């Protein structure tokens, strides 16, 4: 459908968000907080006016741009809504990229749409956050992506994100190591040998289960490396349903033994098809800054906030700093200006001193207390 919101105003807002991501770190913390809230409220109005399913959802909660004055009161849409409706301010025909959302089968996967301009802002945010959390030391490394290319897997948000990082960080470049027949072991190990022989630090990125596959393959071949100083790992997601399950501490122990990479240089990331921002553990950032912490958390960049909703109390937001109470994680993300500024996830977590911590998935039965189901979202007149 055509935009109901003034198109010029929509373009202006997009440019404001882009400028905030690029230059927001030059503002004081108070100025950043005020600007974030201002842009969230503008985005909320844009989405309320243009996403019919979301407007129904907000009206049922009696929340509109006229009575919402803080981003914390913007109704976050349940993540499952992307499986039931097109959550997009434009016509889906305007989408340049469509990422498939999570689901156990193709039939219950949803769609997360990005225009060319939306994808550009997403790339900008991903790269900037990667520089802050994965490369806080500005080290130049060669990339080893245990993934297919974006051309081979155009609907996978992780593939898009890690490729954008490889294209925009450092000068060595790198390559993808999953082809039509699976992981290209011969090329992968040959390139690792080459980097090690030339003393070029490497960054190995892949799904958590792919890192486990790599460890198993190396064990089977009695292969080990002593990677150059500063080499690092980035893994995404977990293991359930993908490979043998191991604890994260066990995986980190294997990485140290087989690659010579310490746990401080092993970072986990959270990426969701519905979000433009990817969230990184802060362990490497803290290590480079000389901060000694016993645990790590995922940090929020200044263009995003993560809150915790109390699933036992009608999904009311818990106050920041309540590190004991657990609930559903809610992300407010300015890179989502085309979809939904606030997303209620099915991730179970809590606040942590550096941001937030993910503790697992919420059981479907625990979400029954939500005041509006997805079915009602679509059928309410």
PDB file of N, CA and C in Angstrom, residues 340-379:
ATOM      1  N   UNK A 340       8.860  -2.673  13.116  1.00  0.00           N
ATOM      2  CA  UNK A 340       8.247  -2.405  14.418  1.00  0.00           C
ATOM      3  C   UNK A 340       9.329  -1.932  15.362  1.00  0.00           C
ATOM      4  N   UNK A 341       9.155  -0.756  15.923  1.00  0.00           N
ATOM      5  CA  UNK A 341      10.174  -0.159  16.772  1.00  0.00           C
ATOM      6  C   UNK A 341      10.395  -0.972  18.039  1.00  0.00           C
ATOM      7  N   UNK A 342       9.327  -1.635  18.517  1.00  0.00           N
ATOM      8  CA  UNK A 342       9.432  -2.468  19.713  1.00  0.00           C
ATOM      9  C   UNK A 342       9.011  -3.892  19.407  1.00  0.00           C
ATOM     10  N   UNK A 343       9.833  -4.872  19.824  1.00  0.00           N
ATOM     11  CA  UNK A 343       9.521  -6.275  19.560  1.00  0.00           C
ATOM     12  C   UNK A 343       9.632  -7.070  20.859  1.00  0.00           C
ATOM     13  N   UNK A 344       8.526  -7.718  21.218  1.00  0.00           N
ATOM     14  CA  UNK A 344       8.481  -8.623  22.358  1.00  0.00           C
ATOM     15  C   UNK A 344       8.937  -9.993  21.885  1.00  0.00           C
ATOM     16  N   UNK A 345      10.084 -10.449  22.375  1.00  0.00           N
ATOM     17  CA  UNK A 345      10.664 -11.699  21.905  1.00  0.00           C
ATOM     18  C   UNK A 345      10.216 -12.873  22.780  1.00  0.00           C
ATOM     19  N   UNK A 346      10.573 -14.070  22.340  1.00  0.00           N
ATOM     20  CA  UNK A 346      10.354 -15.253  23.173  1.00  0.00           C
ATOM     21  C   UNK A 346      11.655 -15.683  23.836  1.00  0.00           C
ATOM     22  N   UNK A 347      12.589 -14.728  23.968  1.00  0.00           N
ATOM     23  CA  UNK A 347      13.822 -14.973  24.714  1.00  0.00           C
ATOM     24  C   UNK A 347      13.594 -14.669  26.190  1.00  0.00           C
ATOM     25  N   UNK A 348      14.004 -15.582  27.051  1.00  0.00           N
ATOM     26  CA  UNK A 348      13.898 -15.426  28.493  1.00  0.00           C
ATOM     27  C   UNK A 348      15.207 -14.841  28.978  1.00  0.00           C
ATOM     28  N   UNK A 349      15.142 -13.757  29.748  1.00  0.00           N
ATOM     29  CA  UNK A 349      16.377 -13.124  30.171  1.00  0.00           C
ATOM     30  C   UNK A 349      16.189 -12.194  31.339  1.00  0.00           C
ATOM     31  N   UNK A 350      17.211 -11.386  31.575  1.00  0.00           N
ATOM     32  CA  UNK A 350      17.177 -10.426  32.678  1.00  0.00           C
ATOM     33  C   UNK A 350      18.185  -9.320  32.397  1.00  0.00           C
ATOM     34  N   UNK A 351      18.038  -8.232  33.153  1.00  0.00           N
ATOM     35  CA  UNK A 351      19.028  -7.169  33.073  1.00  0.00           C
ATOM     36  C   UNK A 351      20.350  -7.657  33.655  1.00  0.00           C
ATOM     37  N   UNK A 352      21.440  -7.115  33.135  1.00  0.00           N
ATOM     38  CA  UNK A 352      22.771  -7.382  33.667  1.00  0.00           C
ATOM     39  C   UNK A 352      23.510  -6.052  33.737  1.00  0.00           C
ATOM     40  N   UNK A 353      24.540  -5.965  34.566  1.00  0.00           N
ATOM     41  CA  UNK A 353      25.227  -4.670  34.730  1.00  0.00           C
ATOM     42  C   UNK A 353      25.682  -4.031  33.422  1.00  0.00           C
ATOM     43  N   UNK A 354      26.047  -4.835  32.429  1.00  0.00           N
ATOM     44  CA  UNK A 354      26.497  -4.252  31.171  1.00  0.00           C
ATOM     45  C   UNK A 354      25.433  -4.184  30.097  1.00  0.00           C
ATOM     46  N   UNK A 355      24.215  -4.648  30.394  1.00  0.00           N
ATOM     47  CA  UNK A 355      23.159  -4.661  29.384  1.00  0.00           C
ATOM     48  C   UNK A 355      22.094  -5.687  29.717  1.00  0.00           C
ATOM     49  N   UNK A 356      22.145  -6.844  29.052  1.00  0.00           N
ATOM     50  CA  UNK A 356      21.160  -7.885  29.338  1.00  0.00           C
ATOM     51  C   UNK A 356      21.783  -9.256  29.131  1.00  0.00           C
ATOM     52  N   UNK A 357      21.108 -10.257  29.671  1.00  0.00           N
ATOM     53  CA  UNK A 357      21.579 -11.634  29.597  1.00  0.00           C
ATOM     54  C   UNK A 357      20.445 -12.508  29.087  1.00  0.00           C
ATOM     55  N   UNK A 358      20.749 -13.418  28.176  1.00  0.00           N
ATOM     56  CA  UNK A 358      19.765 -14.370  27.660  1.00  0.00           C
ATOM     57  C   UNK A 358      19.897 -15.669  28.432  1.00  0.00           C
ATOM     58  N   UNK A 359      18.772 -16.174  28.943  1.00  0.00           N
ATOM     59  CA  UNK A 359      18.785 -17.373  29.769  1.00  0.00           C
ATOM     60  C   UNK A 359      18.135 -18.570  29.095  1.00  0.00           C
ATOM     61  N   UNK A 360      17.512 -18.362  27.951  1.00  0.00           N
ATOM     62  CA  UNK A 360      16.855 -19.466  27.263  1.00  0.00           C
ATOM     63  C   UNK A 360      15.615 -18.987  26.533  1.00  0.00           C
ATOM     64  N   UNK A 361      14.763 -19.929  26.179  1.00  0.00           N
ATOM     65  CA  UNK A 361      13.516 -19.621  25.489  1.00  0.00           C
ATOM     66  C   UNK A 361      12.346 -19.678  26.465  1.00  0.00           C
ATOM     67  N   UNK A 362      11.334 -18.874  26.197  1.00  0.00           N
ATOM     68  CA  UNK A 362      10.115 -18.896  27.003  1.00  0.00           C
ATOM     69  C   UNK A 362       9.215 -20.020  26.510  1.00  0.00           C
ATOM     70  N   UNK A 363       8.678 -20.786  27.437  1.00  0.00           N
ATOM     71  CA  UNK A 363       7.736 -21.831  27.061  1.00  0.00           C
ATOM     72  C   UNK A 363       6.469 -21.208  26.502  1.00  0.00           C
ATOM     73  N   UNK A 364       5.910 -21.778  25.416  1.00  0.00           N
ATOM     74  CA  UNK A 364       4.694 -21.208  24.824  1.00  0.00           C
ATOM     75  C   UNK A 364       3.579 -20.975  25.834  1.00  0.00           C
ATOM     76  N   UNK A 365       3.447 -21.870  26.802  1.00  0.00           N
ATOM     77  CA  UNK A 365       2.386 -21.715  27.793  1.00  0.00           C
ATOM     78  C   UNK A 365       2.542 -20.485  28.647  1.00  0.00           C
ATOM     79  N   UNK A 366       3.786 -20.013  28.797  1.00  0.00           N
ATOM     80  CA  UNK A 366       4.031 -18.830  29.621  1.00  0.00           C
ATOM     81  C   UNK A 366       3.566 -17.547  28.948  1.00  0.00           C
ATOM     82  N   UNK A 367       3.290 -17.611  27.647  1.00  0.00           N
ATOM     83  CA  UNK A 367       2.865 -16.419  26.924  1.00  0.00           C
ATOM     84  C   UNK A 367       1.353 -16.281  26.856  1.00  0.00           C
ATOM     85  N   UNK A 368       0.627 -17.221  27.450  1.00  0.00           N
ATOM     86  CA  UNK A 368      -0.824 -17.168  27.362  1.00  0.00           C
ATOM     87  C   UNK A 368      -1.411 -15.978  28.104  1.00  0.00           C
ATOM     88  N   UNK A 369      -0.648 -15.409  29.016  1.00  0.00           N
ATOM     89  CA  UNK A 369      -1.153 -14.266  29.751  1.00  0.00           C
ATOM     90  C   UNK A 369      -1.116 -12.978  28.964  1.00  0.00           C
ATOM     91  N   UNK A 370      -0.530 -13.004  27.776  1.00  0.00           N
ATOM     92  CA  UNK A 370      -0.483 -11.797  26.948  1.00  0.00           C
ATOM     93  C   UNK A 370      -1.902 -11.356  26.641  1.00  0.00           C
ATOM     94  N   UNK A 371      -2.165 -10.062  26.746  1.00  0.00           N
ATOM     95  CA  UNK A 371      -3.544  -9.583  26.671  1.00  0.00           C
ATOM     96  C   UNK A 371      -4.130  -9.651  25.279  1.00  0.00           C
ATOM     97  N   UNK A 372      -3.316  -9.848  24.280  1.00  0.00           N
ATOM     98  CA  UNK A 372      -3.853  -9.919  22.919  1.00  0.00           C
ATOM     99  C   UNK A 372      -3.079 -10.959  22.132  1.00  0.00           C
ATOM    100  N   UNK A 373      -3.753 -11.968  21.634  1.00  0.00           N
ATOM    101  CA  UNK A 373      -3.084 -13.004  20.866  1.00  0.00           C
ATOM    102  C   UNK A 373      -2.890 -12.555  19.433  1.00  0.00           C
ATOM    103  N   UNK A 374      -2.058 -13.271  18.713  1.00  0.00           N
ATOM    104  CA  UNK A 374      -1.814 -12.937  17.320  1.00  0.00           C
ATOM    105  C   UNK A 374      -3.089 -13.097  16.502  1.00  0.00           C
ATOM    106  N   UNK A 375      -3.894 -14.104  16.824  1.00  0.00           N
ATOM    107  CA  UNK A 375      -5.157 -14.289  16.103  1.00  0.00           C
ATOM    108  C   UNK A 375      -6.056 -13.075  16.272  1.00  0.00           C
ATOM    109  N   UNK A 376      -6.117 -12.558  17.492  1.00  0.00           N
ATOM    110  CA  UNK A 376      -6.916 -11.364  17.720  1.00  0.00           C
ATOM    111  C   UNK A 376      -6.331 -10.157  16.988  1.00  0.00           C
ATOM    112  N   UNK A 377      -5.040 -10.122  16.927  1.00  0.00           N
ATOM    113  CA  UNK A 377      -4.363  -9.030  16.204  1.00  0.00           C
ATOM    114  C   UNK A 377      -4.854  -8.935  14.777  1.00  0.00           C
ATOM    115  N   UNK A 378      -5.054 -10.095  14.146  1.00  0.00           N
ATOM    116  CA  UNK A 378      -5.418 -10.116  12.728  1.00  0.00           C
ATOM    117  C   UNK A 378      -6.905 -10.030  12.493  1.00  0.00           C
ATOM    118  N   UNK A 379      -7.733 -10.466  13.445  1.00  0.00           N
ATOM    119  CA  UNK A 379      -9.163 -10.561  13.186  1.00  0.00           C
ATOM    120  C   UNK A 379      -9.975  -9.459  13.850  1.00  0.00           C
TER     121      UNK A 379
END
